Coordinates of C-alpha atoms in Angstrom, one line a residue:
Chain A
X1 CA -48.4 134.3 -268.9
X2 CA -50.9 133.5 -266.2
X3 CA -49.8 129.8 -266.2
X4 CA -46.2 130.6 -265.6
X5 CA -46.9 133.0 -262.8
X6 CA -49.2 130.7 -261.0
X7 CA -46.8 127.8 -261.4
X8 CA -44.1 129.9 -260.0
X9 CA -46.3 130.2 -256.8
X10 CA -46.9 126.6 -256.8
X11 CA -50.2 126.8 -257.9
X12 CA -52.2 125.1 -260.8
X13 CA -54.8 126.2 -263.2
X14 CA -57.4 124.2 -264.9
X15 CA -59.5 125.1 -267.7
X16 CA -62.7 123.4 -268.4
X17 CA -64.8 124.2 -271.5
X18 CA -68.0 123.0 -272.5
X19 CA -69.4 123.6 -276.0
X20 CA -71.9 126.5 -276.1
X21 CA -71.8 126.8 -272.3
X22 CA -68.5 128.7 -271.7
X23 CA -65.3 127.9 -269.9
X24 CA -64.6 127.5 -266.2
X25 CA -61.1 128.5 -265.0
X26 CA -60.0 126.8 -261.6
X27 CA -57.1 128.3 -260.1
X28 CA -55.6 126.6 -257.2
X29 CA -52.9 127.7 -254.6
X30 CA -51.2 125.9 -252.0
X31 CA -52.4 126.9 -248.4
X32 CA -49.1 128.1 -247.6
X33 CA -49.4 131.0 -249.6
X34 CA -52.9 131.8 -248.7
X35 CA -53.9 135.2 -247.3
X36 CA -56.7 134.8 -244.8
X37 CA -58.9 137.1 -242.6
X38 CA -57.9 136.6 -239.0
X39 CA -59.0 137.7 -235.8
X40 CA -56.0 138.7 -233.6
X41 CA -56.2 138.2 -229.9
X42 CA -53.9 138.7 -226.8
X43 CA -53.2 136.2 -224.1
X44 CA -50.8 137.4 -221.5
X45 CA -48.1 138.9 -223.7
X46 CA -48.6 136.7 -226.4
X47 CA -50.6 137.1 -229.6
X48 CA -52.5 134.6 -231.7
X49 CA -54.5 134.5 -234.8
X50 CA -58.0 132.6 -235.0
X51 CA -59.0 132.4 -238.6
X52 CA -62.1 134.6 -239.2
X53 CA -63.9 131.7 -241.2
X54 CA -63.9 129.8 -238.0
X55 CA -65.1 132.4 -235.7
X56 CA -69.0 133.1 -235.3
X57 CA -69.2 135.9 -233.0
X58 CA -67.7 138.1 -230.1
X59 CA -69.5 138.6 -226.8
X60 CA -68.7 139.8 -223.4
X61 CA -69.7 137.5 -220.6
X62 CA -70.0 138.8 -216.8
X63 CA -68.3 136.1 -214.6
X64 CA -71.7 135.4 -212.7
X65 CA -73.4 134.3 -215.9
X66 CA -70.9 131.4 -216.2
X67 CA -72.7 128.2 -215.3
X68 CA -71.2 124.9 -214.2
X69 CA -72.2 121.8 -216.0
X70 CA -70.4 118.7 -214.6
X71 CA -67.6 121.1 -213.4
X72 CA -67.2 122.5 -217.0
X73 CA -67.9 126.1 -217.5
X74 CA -70.6 127.1 -220.0
X75 CA -72.4 130.0 -221.2
X76 CA -75.8 130.5 -222.5
X77 CA -76.0 132.4 -225.7
X78 CA -79.6 132.7 -227.1
X79 CA -80.6 129.5 -225.5
X80 CA -77.7 127.6 -226.7
X81 CA -75.3 126.0 -224.2
X82 CA -72.0 126.7 -225.3
X83 CA -68.7 125.3 -223.4
X84 CA -66.3 127.9 -222.2
X85 CA -62.7 127.4 -222.9
X86 CA -60.0 129.5 -221.0
X87 CA -57.5 129.8 -223.9
X88 CA -54.7 131.0 -221.9
X89 CA -54.9 127.8 -219.7
X90 CA -55.3 125.5 -222.6
X91 CA -52.1 127.0 -224.2
X92 CA -50.3 127.3 -220.7
X93 CA -49.8 131.1 -221.5
X94 CA -47.8 132.6 -218.6
X95 CA -48.8 135.8 -216.8
X96 CA -52.5 135.9 -218.2
X97 CA -54.6 137.9 -215.7
X98 CA -58.0 136.9 -216.7
X99 CA -59.2 135.6 -213.3
X100 CA -59.8 139.0 -211.8
X101 CA -61.6 140.4 -214.4
X102 CA -65.4 140.8 -214.0
X103 CA -66.1 140.7 -217.7
X104 CA -64.6 138.2 -220.2
X105 CA -64.3 138.5 -223.8
X106 CA -65.4 135.4 -225.4
X107 CA -64.7 134.5 -229.1
X108 CA -67.2 131.9 -230.1
X109 CA -65.8 129.5 -232.8
X110 CA -67.0 126.7 -234.7
X111 CA -65.2 123.1 -234.3
X112 CA -67.0 120.9 -236.9
X113 CA -70.5 121.8 -236.3
X114 CA -70.2 122.6 -232.4
X115 CA -69.7 125.8 -230.8
X116 CA -67.1 126.7 -228.1
X117 CA -66.4 130.0 -226.6
X118 CA -62.8 130.8 -226.2
X119 CA -61.8 133.3 -223.4
X120 CA -59.1 135.8 -224.4
X121 CA -57.5 138.7 -222.6
X122 CA -57.9 141.2 -225.2
X123 CA -58.9 141.5 -228.9
X124 CA -56.5 143.2 -231.2
X125 CA -58.6 143.3 -234.3
X126 CA -59.1 141.8 -237.6
X127 CA -56.1 141.5 -240.1
X128 CA -55.1 140.0 -243.1
X129 CA -52.3 137.5 -242.5
X130 CA -50.3 135.2 -244.8
X131 CA -50.1 131.7 -243.7
X132 CA -46.7 130.2 -243.4
X133 CA -46.5 126.4 -242.5
X134 CA -45.0 125.5 -239.1
X135 CA -41.6 123.9 -239.4
X136 CA -41.3 120.4 -240.3
X137 CA -39.6 119.8 -237.1
X138 CA -42.8 120.8 -235.1
X139 CA -45.1 118.7 -237.5
X140 CA -46.6 116.8 -234.6
X141 CA -47.9 119.8 -232.7
X142 CA -51.7 119.9 -233.0
X143 CA -53.8 123.0 -232.7
X144 CA -52.2 125.3 -235.2
X145 CA -52.5 125.7 -238.9
X146 CA -49.2 127.6 -239.2
X147 CA -47.8 130.8 -238.1
X148 CA -47.7 134.2 -239.7
X149 CA -45.4 137.3 -239.3
X150 CA -46.8 140.5 -238.0
X151 CA -46.0 143.9 -239.2
X152 CA -43.3 144.2 -236.7
X153 CA -41.4 141.0 -237.6
X154 CA -43.0 139.2 -234.7
X155 CA -44.1 135.6 -235.1
X156 CA -47.8 134.8 -234.2
X157 CA -49.4 131.4 -234.3
X158 CA -52.6 130.8 -236.0
X159 CA -54.9 128.6 -234.2
X160 CA -56.7 125.6 -235.8
X161 CA -59.9 125.3 -234.0
X162 CA -60.7 122.1 -235.6
X163 CA -57.6 120.3 -234.1
X164 CA -57.3 122.1 -231.0
X165 CA -58.1 119.8 -228.1
X166 CA -61.1 121.6 -226.6
Chain B
X1 CA -7.5 110.3 -244.9
X2 CA -10.0 113.0 -245.4
X3 CA -10.7 115.9 -243.2
X4 CA -13.8 117.9 -242.7
X5 CA -14.9 121.4 -241.2
X6 CA -16.7 121.5 -238.2
X7 CA -18.2 124.6 -236.4
X8 CA -17.3 124.8 -232.7
X9 CA -19.5 126.2 -230.0
X10 CA -19.4 126.4 -226.3
X11 CA -21.7 125.3 -223.9
X12 CA -20.6 125.8 -220.3
X13 CA -16.9 124.9 -220.3
X14 CA -17.3 122.2 -223.0
X15 CA -16.8 122.5 -226.6
X16 CA -19.0 120.9 -229.2
X17 CA -18.7 120.6 -232.9
X18 CA -21.1 120.1 -235.7
X19 CA -20.5 119.4 -239.3
X20 CA -20.1 122.5 -241.2
X21 CA -22.4 121.5 -244.1
X22 CA -25.2 121.1 -241.6
X23 CA -25.2 124.5 -240.6
X24 CA -26.8 127.5 -242.3
X25 CA -26.1 130.8 -240.3
X26 CA -25.3 132.2 -237.1
X27 CA -27.5 134.9 -235.6
X28 CA -27.7 136.8 -232.5
X29 CA -30.7 136.5 -230.1
X30 CA -34.0 137.5 -231.4
X31 CA -37.6 137.6 -230.3
X32 CA -38.8 134.0 -229.9
X33 CA -42.5 133.1 -230.1
X34 CA -43.4 130.3 -227.7
X35 CA -45.2 127.5 -229.2
X36 CA -47.4 125.7 -226.6
X37 CA -47.3 122.0 -225.9
X38 CA -43.8 121.4 -227.1
X39 CA -41.0 119.8 -225.3
X40 CA -39.4 122.5 -223.0
X41 CA -36.2 122.6 -224.7
X42 CA -37.9 124.0 -227.7
X43 CA -38.1 127.6 -227.1
X44 CA -40.5 128.5 -229.8
X45 CA -40.3 130.0 -233.3
X46 CA -38.6 133.0 -234.9
X47 CA -39.1 134.8 -238.3
X48 CA -35.7 134.3 -240.1
X49 CA -36.0 136.4 -243.2
X50 CA -39.8 135.3 -243.4
X51 CA -39.2 131.8 -242.7
X52 CA -40.6 130.2 -239.6
X53 CA -38.0 128.4 -237.8
X54 CA -38.1 126.5 -234.6
X55 CA -35.5 127.2 -231.9
X56 CA -34.2 124.9 -229.2
X57 CA -32.2 125.5 -226.5
X58 CA -29.1 123.4 -226.8
X59 CA -28.3 123.6 -222.9
X60 CA -31.6 122.1 -222.0
X61 CA -31.5 119.5 -224.8
X62 CA -28.0 118.3 -223.8
X63 CA -28.9 118.4 -220.1
X64 CA -27.3 121.3 -218.7
X65 CA -28.6 124.0 -216.4
X66 CA -30.4 127.0 -218.0
X67 CA -28.5 130.2 -217.7
X68 CA -29.3 133.7 -218.6
X69 CA -28.3 134.9 -222.1
X70 CA -25.2 137.0 -222.4
X71 CA -24.0 139.0 -225.2
X72 CA -22.1 136.0 -226.5
X73 CA -25.1 134.0 -226.8
X74 CA -25.8 132.9 -230.4
X75 CA -28.5 130.9 -232.4
X76 CA -26.9 128.6 -234.9
X77 CA -29.3 127.7 -237.8
X78 CA -28.9 124.0 -238.6
X79 CA -30.3 122.4 -241.7
X80 CA -31.5 118.8 -240.4
X81 CA -33.6 116.6 -242.8
X82 CA -33.8 119.6 -245.2
X83 CA -35.6 122.0 -242.7
X84 CA -34.0 124.5 -240.8
X85 CA -33.8 124.6 -236.9
X86 CA -31.9 126.8 -234.6
X87 CA -30.0 126.0 -231.6
X88 CA -29.2 128.5 -228.7
X89 CA -25.6 128.1 -227.5
X90 CA -23.5 130.1 -225.2
X91 CA -21.0 131.1 -227.8
X92 CA -19.8 130.2 -231.2
X93 CA -16.0 129.8 -231.2
X94 CA -14.5 129.1 -234.7
X95 CA -14.7 126.7 -237.7
X96 CA -11.9 124.3 -237.5
X97 CA -10.5 121.5 -240.0
X98 CA -10.5 118.1 -238.3
X99 CA -8.6 115.5 -239.9
X100 CA -10.5 112.2 -239.6
X101 CA -7.5 110.6 -237.6
X102 CA -8.2 113.0 -234.8
X103 CA -11.8 111.8 -234.3
X104 CA -12.5 108.9 -232.1
X105 CA -15.8 106.9 -231.9
X106 CA -16.8 106.5 -228.3
X107 CA -19.7 104.6 -227.0
X108 CA -18.6 104.5 -223.3
X109 CA -17.3 107.0 -221.0
X110 CA -15.9 104.9 -218.3
X111 CA -18.7 103.0 -217.3
X112 CA -21.4 105.4 -218.4
X113 CA -22.9 105.0 -222.0
X114 CA -22.6 108.3 -223.7
X115 CA -25.8 109.9 -225.3
X116 CA -26.6 108.7 -228.8
X117 CA -26.4 111.9 -230.4
X118 CA -22.6 112.2 -229.8
X119 CA -20.9 110.7 -232.9
X120 CA -17.2 111.2 -231.9
X121 CA -14.8 113.0 -229.9
X122 CA -11.8 115.1 -231.3
X123 CA -8.5 115.5 -229.5
X124 CA -6.7 118.6 -230.4
X125 CA -3.8 119.0 -228.1
X126 CA -5.3 120.4 -224.9
X127 CA -8.8 120.7 -226.5
X128 CA -11.3 118.0 -226.4
X129 CA -14.4 118.6 -228.9
X130 CA -17.6 116.7 -228.6
X131 CA -19.2 116.1 -232.1
X132 CA -22.8 115.9 -232.3
X133 CA -25.0 114.0 -234.8
X134 CA -27.8 116.7 -235.3
X135 CA -30.2 114.1 -236.9
X136 CA -30.1 112.1 -233.7
X137 CA -30.2 115.0 -231.6
X138 CA -33.4 116.5 -233.1
X139 CA -35.1 113.2 -234.0

């Protein structure tokens, strides 16, 4: 019963039994069906999801606290220098009006073991989202794990901080 | 001689046709989510009954100037290499049966070479229909 249900979703179940020690049930599901926790952010009129597993913290930064290191914007958070990435610029988002803001919302994300601060326009909040694979025809587009469908039917892309060219 | 069915759509004043077996559905314009770092003719992705489907603008892909959408604007969902992809066209006209003897292969138009995604030209009385090979158009 469990096995057929799991297989109908494209997953596998493995059972490891050791005598006198008990059994281990391993259930694997394809990523395409995974439900993840994500932080929804807004850039201009567009919405993006950042997996919560790759976010570390969210801070607000005053523009005067941004320091330039070799012409790159950085911020200092608890004695750690973190490069700042204007996400709207990186993703060529039209009509993001960040530049006149005195305070920036920064989402600190992990890329491997490095930290980066992503500047976003607005935080929407934490959502549970279903990862849907990007189309085969867009397979060479880097920076996204997939897409998700929001409550209103809109599609939002899920950022992959590990492949995003920061 | 065999014959096949083609779906005919319009871009500007020109008529184009694709093999009906490569099409899935025709939908009206819907909200498109832009995907960064894609060629400009890829307009983004849509939610088609729970599936993420990329949408290209056929005008831009084929080299026509971009126009505002009208109430005739449609998205044709094609199936290319087993995966759906949508194309925005000015309007969808009809489905017609084209006997093979009406289809001519062309590789040159005057002295100019035609684009490699054109797989033939069908002549139907007054009408000329350009047939498109989707696999080459999307590759």
